[in-house]
Coordinates of C-alpha atoms (C1' of nucleotides) in Angstrom, one line a residue:
Chain B
M1 CA 10.3 7.3 14.6
E2 CA 9.2 10.6 12.5
I3 CA 5.7 10.3 10.9
N4 CA 5.0 11.2 7.6
S5 CA 8.3 10.7 6.8
I6 CA 10.1 8.4 4.0
I7 CA 13.1 7.2 5.1
H8 CA 16.0 6.3 3.2
G9 CA 18.2 3.1 3.5
D10 CA 17.9 0.2 2.7
C11 CA 13.9 -1.8 3.9
I12 CA 15.8 -4.8 6.8
E13 CA 17.9 -1.8 8.3
E14 CA 16.3 0.1 8.4
L15 CA 12.9 -1.2 10.4
K16 CA 15.2 -3.1 13.1
K17 CA 15.2 0.8 14.5
I18 CA 11.4 1.2 14.4
P19 CA 10.5 -0.1 18.3
D20 CA 8.0 -2.8 19.3
D21 CA 4.5 -3.1 18.6
S22 CA 4.5 0.7 17.2
I23 CA 2.8 0.3 13.8
D24 CA -0.6 0.1 13.3
L25 CA -0.5 -1.3 10.1
I26 CA 1.6 -2.6 7.1
F27 CA 1.3 -2.5 3.6
A28 CA 4.4 -4.2 2.0
D29 CA 5.0 -4.5 -1.8
P30 CA 8.4 -6.2 -1.4
P31 CA 9.8 -7.8 -5.3
Y32 CA 8.2 -10.5 -6.3
N33 CA 11.2 -11.7 -8.2
M34 CA 10.6 -12.3 -11.7
Q35 CA 12.9 -14.1 -12.7
L36 CA 12.2 -13.1 -16.7
K37 CA 15.4 -14.3 -19.2
N38 CA 14.3 -13.5 -22.6
A39 CA 12.8 -10.5 -24.2
L40 CA 8.9 -10.4 -24.7
Y41 CA 7.9 -9.4 -27.8
R42 CA 3.9 -8.5 -28.7
P43 CA 2.0 -9.8 -31.9
N44 CA 2.9 -6.4 -33.5
N45 CA 6.3 -7.3 -33.3
T46 CA 6.4 -3.6 -30.1
K47 CA 8.5 -5.0 -27.0
V48 CA 7.3 -5.5 -24.0
D49 CA 9.0 -3.3 -21.8
G50 CA 8.8 -5.7 -18.7
V51 CA 10.0 -5.7 -14.9
N52 CA 13.9 -5.5 -15.5
D53 CA 15.0 -3.7 -12.0
E54 CA 18.0 -4.9 -10.5
W55 CA 15.5 -4.6 -7.4
D56 CA 14.4 -7.1 -8.8
K57 CA 16.6 -9.8 -8.9
F58 CA 17.5 -12.5 -6.7
A59 CA 20.3 -15.8 -7.1
S60 CA 18.2 -18.2 -6.4
F61 CA 14.7 -19.3 -4.0
S62 CA 17.1 -19.9 -1.0
E63 CA 18.5 -16.6 -1.3
Y64 CA 14.8 -14.3 -1.8
D65 CA 12.6 -16.9 1.1
D66 CA 16.7 -15.6 3.5
F67 CA 16.5 -11.7 2.3
C68 CA 11.5 -12.7 2.9
V69 CA 12.4 -14.1 6.2
L70 CA 14.3 -10.7 8.1
W71 CA 12.3 -8.4 6.6
L72 CA 8.8 -10.3 8.0
K73 CA 10.7 -10.9 11.7
E74 CA 11.5 -7.2 12.0
C75 CA 7.1 -6.5 10.7
K76 CA 6.2 -9.4 13.3
R77 CA 8.0 -7.4 15.8
I78 CA 7.1 -3.4 15.1
L79 CA 3.5 -4.0 14.8
K80 CA 1.1 -3.8 17.6
N81 CA -1.4 -6.7 18.9
T82 CA -3.8 -5.0 16.9
G83 CA -2.6 -4.3 14.1
S84 CA -2.5 -6.1 10.1
I85 CA -0.3 -6.9 7.4
W86 CA -0.7 -7.2 4.0
V87 CA 1.6 -8.9 1.7
I88 CA 1.5 -7.9 -1.9
G89 CA 2.6 -11.1 -5.1
S90 CA 2.2 -12.5 -8.3
Y91 CA 2.8 -16.3 -8.1
H92 CA 6.7 -15.5 -8.6
N93 CA 6.8 -15.2 -5.2
I94 CA 3.7 -15.4 -3.2
F95 CA 3.4 -19.1 -2.4
R96 CA 7.1 -18.5 -0.7
V97 CA 5.9 -15.3 0.7
G98 CA 3.1 -17.3 2.2
N99 CA 4.7 -20.1 3.5
I100 CA 7.5 -17.8 5.2
M101 CA 4.7 -16.3 7.2
L102 CA 2.5 -18.4 8.2
N103 CA 5.6 -20.1 9.9
L104 CA 6.7 -17.0 11.5
G105 CA 3.6 -17.3 13.5
F106 CA 1.1 -15.0 11.2
W107 CA -2.0 -15.5 11.2
I108 CA -4.0 -15.5 7.8
L109 CA -7.4 -13.7 7.4
N110 CA -8.0 -13.6 3.7
D111 CA -5.9 -13.9 0.9
I112 CA -7.8 -11.1 -1.1
T113 CA -7.7 -11.7 -5.5
W114 CA -7.0 -8.2 -6.9
H115 CA -8.7 -9.4 -10.6
K116 CA -7.4 -6.8 -13.0
T117 CA -9.5 -5.7 -15.8
N118 CA -6.8 -4.8 -17.6
P119 CA -4.0 -8.0 -17.3
M120 CA -2.2 -7.1 -20.4
P121 CA -2.9 -10.7 -22.6
N122 CA -1.0 -13.9 -22.6
F123 CA 0.2 -13.2 -26.5
M124 CA 1.6 -16.9 -27.6
G125 CA -1.8 -18.2 -26.5
T126 CA 0.9 -20.3 -24.0
R127 CA -0.9 -20.2 -20.4
F128 CA -4.4 -18.5 -18.7
T129 CA -3.6 -14.6 -19.5
N130 CA -2.6 -14.1 -15.6
A131 CA -5.0 -12.1 -14.4
T132 CA -4.7 -11.1 -10.6
E133 CA -2.1 -11.2 -7.5
T134 CA -2.4 -12.0 -4.4
L135 CA -2.4 -10.5 -0.9
L136 CA -2.4 -11.9 1.8
W137 CA -4.3 -9.8 4.7
C138 CA -2.0 -11.0 8.3
S139 CA -3.1 -10.3 12.3
K140 CA 0.1 -10.7 14.3
G141 CA -0.9 -14.5 15.3
E142 CA -3.7 -16.2 16.1
Q143 CA -3.7 -15.3 19.3
F144 CA -4.7 -11.2 18.8
K145 CA -7.5 -10.7 17.6
K146 CA -8.9 -7.7 18.0
Y147 CA -7.7 -6.2 15.0
T148 CA -8.8 -3.6 13.2
F149 CA -11.3 -4.1 11.2
N150 CA -14.4 -1.9 10.2
H151 CA -16.9 -4.9 8.9
K152 CA -19.6 -2.2 8.1
M153 CA -17.7 0.8 6.5
M154 CA -16.7 -2.7 3.5
K155 CA -20.4 -3.2 3.4
K156 CA -21.4 0.6 2.7
Y157 CA -18.5 0.8 0.7
N158 CA -19.2 -1.9 -1.5
G159 CA -23.0 -1.4 -1.7
G160 CA -24.6 -2.0 1.1
K161 CA -23.5 -6.3 0.4
Q162 CA -20.5 -7.6 2.5
M163 CA -17.6 -7.0 0.6
T164 CA -15.7 -10.3 -0.8
S165 CA -11.6 -11.5 -0.9
V166 CA -12.5 -10.6 -5.1
W167 CA -11.5 -6.8 -5.5
K168 CA -11.6 -5.8 -9.1
I169 CA -9.4 -2.8 -10.0
G170 CA -8.2 -1.7 -12.7
L171 CA -4.3 -1.6 -13.6
C172 CA -2.7 1.3 -12.7
T173 CA -1.7 3.7 -16.3
G174 CA -3.4 7.2 -16.7
E175 CA -2.7 9.9 -15.1
E176 CA -2.2 8.2 -11.8
R177 CA 1.0 6.7 -13.3
I178 CA 3.9 9.5 -12.6
K179 CA 6.4 9.3 -15.4
G180 CA 9.8 10.6 -14.9
E181 CA 11.5 13.7 -15.8
D182 CA 11.5 11.3 -19.7
G183 CA 7.8 11.3 -19.7
K184 CA 8.0 6.9 -19.2
K185 CA 6.6 5.6 -16.6
A186 CA 9.0 6.5 -13.2
H187 CA 8.7 3.1 -11.4
S188 CA 7.7 -0.5 -13.5
T189 CA 5.4 -2.3 -10.4
Q190 CA 3.2 1.2 -9.3
K191 CA 0.2 0.6 -7.2
P192 CA -3.9 1.9 -8.0
E193 CA -4.4 4.2 -5.4
E194 CA -8.3 2.5 -4.3
L195 CA -5.7 -0.9 -3.6
L196 CA -3.9 0.7 -0.9
K197 CA -8.0 2.5 -0.6
R198 CA -9.3 0.1 0.2
L199 CA -6.9 -2.1 2.9
I200 CA -6.5 1.2 4.5
L201 CA -9.4 2.7 5.0
S202 CA -11.3 -1.4 5.8
T203 CA -7.8 -2.5 8.2
S204 CA -7.3 1.3 10.2
K205 CA -8.5 4.3 11.8
Q206 CA -8.0 7.6 11.3
G207 CA -4.7 8.4 12.6
D208 CA -2.6 5.5 12.3
I209 CA 0.3 4.4 11.3
I210 CA 0.9 2.7 8.4
L211 CA 4.8 1.8 6.9
D212 CA 5.0 0.3 3.8
P213 CA 9.1 -1.2 3.6
F214 CA 8.9 -1.4 0.2
F215 CA 7.2 2.7 -0.4
G216 CA 8.1 3.3 -4.5
T217 CA 6.8 6.1 -5.6
G218 CA 4.6 6.8 -2.5
T219 CA 1.5 5.0 -3.4
T220 CA 0.9 4.0 0.1
G221 CA 2.1 7.6 1.5
A222 CA -0.8 8.9 -0.8
A223 CA -3.9 6.8 0.5
A224 CA -2.8 7.7 3.8
K225 CA -2.6 11.1 3.4
K226 CA -6.5 11.3 2.5
L227 CA -8.2 8.7 4.4
K228 CA -6.3 11.0 7.3
R229 CA -3.7 8.2 8.2
S230 CA 0.0 8.7 9.5
Y231 CA 2.4 7.3 7.0
I232 CA 6.1 5.1 7.3
G233 CA 8.0 4.7 4.1
I234 CA 11.2 3.0 3.9
E235 CA 12.9 3.5 0.3
K236 CA 16.5 2.1 -0.9
E237 CA 16.6 4.4 -4.0
E238 CA 16.5 8.3 -4.2
N239 CA 14.8 9.0 -7.5
Y240 CA 11.7 7.0 -6.2
I241 CA 11.5 9.2 -2.9
S242 CA 12.0 12.2 -4.7
L243 CA 9.1 11.7 -6.5
A244 CA 6.8 9.9 -3.7
K245 CA 8.0 13.8 -2.1
K246 CA 5.9 15.7 -4.3
R247 CA 3.4 12.9 -5.0
I248 CA 2.2 13.2 -1.1
D249 CA 2.5 17.0 -0.8
A250 CA 1.3 18.0 -3.4
I251 CA -1.7 16.5 -2.3
E252 CA -4.7 18.8 -0.8
N253 CA -8.1 16.7 -1.4
F254 CA -9.2 14.4 0.7
F255 CA -11.2 10.9 -0.7
P256 CA -14.6 12.3 -1.3
E257 CA -15.2 9.1 1.7
A258 CA -13.0 10.2 4.2
D259 CA -15.4 10.3 6.0
W260 CA -16.8 7.8 6.2
K261 CA -18.7 6.8 9.7
E262 CA -15.6 3.4 10.4
D263 CA -16.6 1.1 12.9
E264 CA -17.6 1.4 16.4
R265 CA -15.5 -0.3 18.9
Chain X
M1 CA -1.8 -49.9 -14.3
E2 CA -6.2 -50.5 -15.5
I3 CA -7.6 -47.4 -16.6
N4 CA -10.8 -45.8 -16.0
S5 CA -11.0 -48.0 -12.3
I6 CA -10.1 -46.6 -9.5
I7 CA -7.6 -48.0 -6.2
H8 CA -8.9 -48.2 -2.5
G9 CA -5.5 -48.4 -0.9
D10 CA -2.9 -45.1 0.8
C11 CA -2.9 -42.2 -1.7
I12 CA 1.3 -42.4 -1.5
E13 CA 1.5 -46.7 -1.3
E14 CA -0.2 -46.5 -4.1
L15 CA 1.1 -43.6 -6.4
K16 CA 4.2 -45.1 -5.9
K17 CA 2.9 -48.2 -7.3
I18 CA 2.6 -45.8 -10.5
P19 CA 5.0 -47.1 -13.6
D20 CA 7.4 -43.4 -14.2
D21 CA 6.5 -41.0 -17.2
S22 CA 2.8 -42.4 -17.1
I23 CA 0.6 -39.9 -17.0
D24 CA -0.3 -36.9 -18.6
L25 CA -2.8 -35.7 -16.1
I26 CA -3.1 -34.9 -12.5
F27 CA -5.5 -33.1 -10.6
A28 CA -5.2 -33.7 -6.7
D29 CA -7.7 -31.7 -4.4
P30 CA -5.4 -33.0 -1.2
P31 CA -7.2 -32.3 2.2
Y32 CA -6.8 -28.6 3.5
N33 CA -6.1 -28.5 7.0
M34 CA -8.1 -26.0 7.6
Q35 CA -7.2 -26.3 11.6
L36 CA -10.9 -26.2 12.2
K37 CA -10.9 -25.9 16.3
N38 CA -14.1 -24.7 17.5
A39 CA -17.8 -24.7 16.2
L40 CA -19.5 -22.3 13.9
Y41 CA -22.8 -21.3 14.0
R42 CA -24.6 -19.1 11.8
P43 CA -26.2 -15.1 13.8
N44 CA -29.8 -17.0 13.4
N45 CA -28.2 -19.7 16.2
T46 CA -27.1 -22.8 13.1
K47 CA -24.4 -24.9 13.2
V48 CA -22.0 -25.1 10.1
D49 CA -21.4 -28.3 8.6
G50 CA -18.1 -27.7 7.2
V51 CA -14.5 -29.6 7.0
N52 CA -14.9 -31.4 10.0
D53 CA -13.5 -35.1 8.6
E54 CA -10.7 -37.6 10.4
W55 CA -8.8 -37.1 6.8
D56 CA -8.3 -33.0 7.4
K57 CA -6.7 -33.8 11.1
F58 CA -2.2 -32.7 10.7
A59 CA -0.9 -32.4 14.0
S60 CA 2.0 -29.8 12.7
F61 CA 2.6 -28.3 9.6
S62 CA 5.8 -29.7 9.5
E63 CA 3.7 -33.1 9.5
Y64 CA 0.9 -31.6 6.4
D65 CA 4.1 -30.8 4.7
D66 CA 6.1 -34.5 5.2
F67 CA 3.2 -35.8 4.1
C68 CA 2.4 -33.0 0.5
V69 CA 6.4 -33.8 -0.6
L70 CA 5.7 -37.9 -1.0
W71 CA 2.3 -37.8 -2.7
L72 CA 3.7 -34.5 -4.8
K73 CA 6.9 -36.0 -5.5
E74 CA 5.6 -39.4 -6.9
C75 CA 2.9 -36.9 -8.9
K76 CA 7.0 -35.7 -10.9
R77 CA 7.9 -39.0 -11.0
I78 CA 5.0 -41.1 -12.3
L79 CA 4.2 -37.4 -14.9
K80 CA 4.7 -37.8 -18.5
N81 CA 7.0 -34.8 -20.0
T82 CA 4.1 -33.4 -21.9
G83 CA 1.9 -33.8 -18.8
S84 CA 1.0 -30.4 -16.4
I85 CA -0.7 -31.5 -13.2
W86 CA -3.6 -29.3 -11.1
V87 CA -3.6 -28.9 -7.0
I88 CA -6.3 -27.0 -5.4
G89 CA -6.3 -25.1 -2.4
S90 CA -7.5 -22.8 -0.1
Y91 CA -5.2 -20.0 1.8
H92 CA -5.2 -23.0 4.3
N93 CA -2.9 -25.4 2.1
I94 CA -1.9 -23.3 -0.7
F95 CA 0.9 -21.6 -0.4
R96 CA 2.9 -24.2 1.7
V97 CA 1.7 -26.4 -1.2
G98 CA 2.7 -23.8 -3.8
N99 CA 5.9 -24.3 -2.0
I100 CA 6.5 -27.2 -2.6
M101 CA 5.9 -28.5 -5.8
L102 CA 8.2 -25.4 -6.1
N103 CA 10.8 -26.8 -4.4
L104 CA 10.1 -30.0 -6.5
G105 CA 11.3 -27.7 -9.8
F106 CA 7.4 -27.5 -10.5
W107 CA 6.7 -24.7 -12.6
I108 CA 3.6 -22.5 -12.5
L109 CA 2.2 -22.1 -15.0
N110 CA -1.2 -20.0 -14.0
D111 CA -2.8 -19.3 -10.2
I112 CA -5.8 -19.7 -11.5
T113 CA -9.3 -18.0 -9.1
W114 CA -12.1 -20.0 -9.0
H115 CA -13.9 -17.1 -8.7
K116 CA -17.1 -18.7 -6.3
T117 CA -20.3 -16.7 -7.5
N118 CA -22.2 -18.2 -3.7
P119 CA -19.6 -18.3 -1.5
M120 CA -21.3 -19.0 1.8
P121 CA -20.5 -14.8 4.1
N122 CA -18.3 -14.3 7.4
F123 CA -21.4 -14.3 9.7
M124 CA -19.0 -12.3 11.9
G125 CA -18.4 -9.5 9.9
T126 CA -14.6 -10.2 11.1
R127 CA -13.2 -10.9 8.2
F128 CA -13.8 -10.4 4.3
T129 CA -16.4 -13.0 2.8
N130 CA -13.8 -15.6 2.0
A131 CA -14.8 -16.4 -2.5
T132 CA -12.1 -17.9 -3.4
E133 CA -10.1 -21.1 -4.0
T134 CA -6.8 -21.6 -5.6
L135 CA -5.9 -23.7 -8.8
L136 CA -1.9 -23.9 -9.1
W137 CA -1.7 -25.3 -12.7
C138 CA 1.8 -26.4 -12.8
S139 CA 3.7 -28.6 -15.5
K140 CA 7.1 -31.0 -14.3
G141 CA 9.4 -28.1 -14.4
E142 CA 10.7 -25.3 -16.1
Q143 CA 12.6 -27.6 -19.4
F144 CA 8.7 -29.2 -20.5
K145 CA 7.5 -26.7 -22.7
K146 CA 5.3 -29.2 -24.4
Y147 CA 2.7 -28.6 -22.3
T148 CA -0.9 -29.8 -23.8
F149 CA -3.1 -26.2 -23.9
N150 CA -5.8 -25.6 -25.9
H151 CA -5.4 -22.1 -26.1
K152 CA -7.7 -22.4 -29.4
M153 CA -9.8 -23.9 -27.7
M154 CA -10.5 -22.0 -24.9
K155 CA -11.0 -19.3 -26.6
K156 CA -14.0 -20.6 -27.9
Y157 CA -14.8 -21.4 -24.7
N158 CA -14.5 -18.7 -23.1
G159 CA -16.6 -16.7 -26.3
G160 CA -13.8 -15.6 -28.3
K161 CA -11.5 -13.4 -25.8
Q162 CA -8.8 -15.8 -24.2
M163 CA -9.8 -17.8 -20.7
T164 CA -7.7 -15.3 -18.5
S165 CA -7.2 -16.6 -14.6
V166 CA -10.1 -15.7 -13.4
W167 CA -12.7 -18.6 -13.4
K168 CA -16.7 -17.5 -12.2
I169 CA -18.4 -20.9 -11.5
G170 CA -20.5 -21.2 -7.8
L171 CA -20.2 -24.2 -5.8
C172 CA -21.6 -28.0 -5.5
T173 CA -24.8 -27.7 -5.1
G174 CA -28.9 -28.6 -5.5
E175 CA -28.8 -32.1 -7.7
E176 CA -24.8 -31.7 -8.8
R177 CA -24.3 -32.6 -4.8
I178 CA -23.8 -36.6 -4.4
K179 CA -26.5 -37.2 -1.4
G180 CA -25.3 -40.5 1.4
E181 CA -28.6 -42.7 2.2
D182 CA -29.0 -40.2 4.9
G183 CA -29.8 -37.2 2.0
K184 CA -26.9 -35.6 3.4
K185 CA -24.0 -34.5 1.3
A186 CA -21.4 -37.4 1.0
H187 CA -18.9 -35.9 0.9
S188 CA -17.7 -32.0 2.7
T189 CA -15.8 -30.4 0.1
Q190 CA -17.6 -31.8 -4.0
K191 CA -16.1 -30.1 -6.6
P192 CA -18.2 -28.5 -9.5
E193 CA -18.0 -30.5 -12.7
E194 CA -17.6 -27.1 -14.3
L195 CA -14.1 -26.4 -12.2
L196 CA -13.1 -30.2 -13.7
K197 CA -14.1 -29.5 -16.7
R198 CA -11.9 -26.8 -18.2
L199 CA -9.3 -27.8 -17.1
I200 CA -9.3 -30.6 -18.1
L201 CA -10.4 -29.7 -21.5
S202 CA -8.2 -27.2 -21.7
T203 CA -4.8 -28.9 -20.6
S204 CA -5.6 -32.6 -21.7
K205 CA -6.3 -34.3 -25.5
Q206 CA -8.9 -37.3 -25.3
G207 CA -7.8 -40.4 -25.1
D208 CA -5.0 -39.1 -22.2
I209 CA -4.9 -40.9 -18.4
I210 CA -6.5 -38.7 -16.0
L211 CA -4.8 -39.4 -12.6
D212 CA -6.7 -38.3 -9.5
P213 CA -4.9 -38.6 -5.9
F214 CA -7.8 -37.7 -3.7
F215 CA -10.7 -39.4 -6.0
G216 CA -13.5 -38.5 -3.2
T217 CA -17.0 -38.7 -4.3
G218 CA -15.3 -39.3 -8.1
T219 CA -15.2 -35.4 -9.9
T220 CA -13.3 -35.8 -12.0
G221 CA -13.5 -39.5 -13.3
A222 CA -17.2 -38.4 -14.4
A223 CA -15.5 -35.3 -16.0
A224 CA -12.6 -37.8 -17.6
K225 CA -16.0 -39.8 -18.4
K226 CA -18.5 -37.1 -21.1
L227 CA -14.6 -35.5 -22.0
K228 CA -13.6 -39.2 -23.9
R229 CA -10.6 -38.5 -21.0
S230 CA -9.4 -41.4 -19.0
Y231 CA -9.1 -41.6 -15.3
I232 CA -7.1 -43.1 -12.9
G233 CA -8.8 -42.9 -8.9
I234 CA -7.4 -42.9 -6.0
E235 CA -9.2 -43.2 -2.8
K236 CA -8.8 -44.5 0.8
E237 CA -12.3 -44.7 1.8
E238 CA -14.5 -47.7 0.6
N239 CA -18.0 -45.2 1.5
Y240 CA -16.2 -42.7 -1.5
I241 CA -15.6 -45.3 -3.8
S242 CA -19.2 -46.9 -4.1
L243 CA -20.9 -43.8 -4.7
A244 CA -18.3 -42.9 -7.3
K245 CA -18.7 -46.2 -9.1
K246 CA -22.5 -45.3 -9.0
R247 CA -21.9 -42.0 -10.5
I248 CA -19.6 -42.2 -13.0
D249 CA -21.4 -46.1 -14.5
A250 CA -24.9 -43.8 -14.4
I251 CA -23.3 -41.0 -17.3
E252 CA -24.4 -42.2 -21.2
N253 CA -24.1 -38.1 -22.0
F254 CA -21.7 -36.3 -22.8
F255 CA -21.1 -32.8 -22.7
P256 CA -22.5 -31.9 -26.2
E257 CA -19.3 -29.6 -26.8
A258 CA -17.2 -32.3 -25.8
D259 CA -16.7 -33.1 -30.0
W260 CA -15.2 -29.6 -30.0
K261 CA -12.3 -30.1 -32.1
E262 CA -9.0 -29.6 -30.0
D263 CA -5.8 -27.8 -31.1
E264 CA -3.0 -28.9 -33.7
R265 CA -0.2 -30.2 -33.3
Chain U
dT1 C1' -15.9 21.0 -31.8
dA2 C1' -17.1 16.2 -31.7
dT3 C1' -16.0 12.0 -33.8
dA4 C1' -12.7 8.5 -35.0
dA5 C1' -9.4 5.9 -36.6
dA6 C1' -4.9 4.3 -35.0
dG7 C1' -1.2 4.2 -31.7
dG8 C1' 0.8 3.0 -26.8
dT9 C1' 1.4 -0.3 -22.8
dG10 C1' 0.8 -3.5 -18.9
dA11 C1' 4.9 -6.8 -12.1
dA12 C1' 4.8 -12.2 -18.7
dT13 C1' 8.7 -17.1 -15.0
dC14 C1' 5.1 -16.7 -23.2
dC15 C1' 7.8 -20.7 -30.0
dG16 C1' 9.8 -24.2 -31.5
dC17 C1' 13.1 -25.9 -34.7
dA18 C1' 17.2 -26.3 -37.0
dC19 C1' 22.3 -26.0 -37.2
Chain K
dA1 C1' 24.4 -24.6 -25.1
dG2 C1' 23.8 -20.6 -28.4
dT3 C1' 22.2 -18.5 -32.7
dG4 C1' 19.0 -17.5 -36.0
dC5 C1' 14.9 -17.9 -38.6
dG6 C1' 10.0 -18.4 -40.2
dG7 C1' 5.6 -18.3 -38.2
dA8 C1' 1.7 -17.8 -35.0
dT9 C1' 0.3 -14.9 -31.3
dT10 C1' -3.1 -10.0 -28.1
dC11 C1' -7.1 -6.9 -24.4
dA12 C1' -8.8 -3.6 -22.2
dC13 C1' -8.3 1.3 -21.8
dC14 C1' -5.6 5.6 -22.4
dT15 C1' -3.5 9.1 -25.6
dT16 C1' -2.3 10.9 -29.7
dT17 C1' -4.0 12.1 -34.2
dA18 C1' -7.0 12.3 -38.5
dT19 C1' -11.3 13.3 -39.6

DNA sequence: TATAAAGGTGAATCCGCAC
DNA sequence: AGTGCGGATTCACCTTTAT
């Protein structure tokens, strides 16, 4: 198991090769199964460049569920008893994912709300602006109580008050958003590094091994390197891998707060 | 079917007596199945008076699921095609409830985050402060697109900007919290009226029939009366019913904004 | 160079009717 | 069921262009 590397291959097949009880932290950003059917236009008639990737297409709930059971089962197997797992999703998929995680025996520690400061409005006025995504933070099971949680660090990070389960963070835009050679966004769902920074700081220690089975353009790897953790990524698309490698290699500066003292254990 | 009344009886049995396609809006605050095992103490050694009621006890996920399938099925049957349903829950149950609703064919319109301004902190420092509950707002199915949504009203309510799926509202405390004869809180999970006000204003019209299958101390009835909607409540415990009746009968003043013009249809 | 205006865009289950 | 068309509909933030 080579650390600080990106494995090219199918998520489930590659997860199967990872030894039992060997991973400290897992962050998973699986396909959401958005089920988009029609094009959406803004009031000024421009078309919304939505998620239309092949990797987000599933034939049915049942097919999506089967897929999630397989990768989540492997995640549980390879997670250390002191480890924990984060899974991000939207209302399209998080209720299916959450249900499966409970059935597999994961123990929910928090449901974190990523409150987006700049979400896309609802142009048609048919719903409330969908302004959140949900992160499920779970331990391996109810009986495993020694998961890492740097409570004091996060209290300091939050200006002296205990951090809550609502995280107000902007979308990944501007300089941070990885562009392809055509100048357009390379990945349709790149996450902001601040999101990864918070969960890595709070629920892992320096030197820990962080696994991301849906690595994409490597936000998890970038944040891990800046915070002095190791990472293992699994990604199916070579294009994403090459962009991720370039991105992570370019990192020389660390988050200035990376030397914050971790909670004693 | 008598409107503006509280039915005393078992939720599922009483739901079965309600005719098909007869309800405009459902608000359901089901048991959360919190699975609290041990007493919880604050740092100063006082005991936290949590939810420990008989009605919140289920033997297993499966038993809880079976219960939810039954009452949610009935809700779908009695809902008008132009109607919609709200279900509130926490991370203990909302993933099971959401999964079941999807399986039954409900169509999620929003997952609303109730962001509590004054949540109970995590005393032990073992998790992030759990500062939210989740409301699922669903239409009867993907094909039913004429659900009521007063978009313009809510935009006005929100100071001119489209309302988002994050609702910052305080816990139900102080004067609003119904007390029993012993001066203690009468119901362990009473919801703030502001929460009900928002969802009733946004997704129903004056004169609509609103059903609450877990009526408790009648927050839904109180908000419905103030906003000139009709209500039907179902509640198992007579003590809650008498408190709810007293509460609703006492209402003479309406929310000052109750005369806001609804969206034209 | 500084400021202002204009343009682009984000994990989106986003219209309703007539033919 | 599919197509076509009239009409109603958006917020925060960032980049580019204009003044």
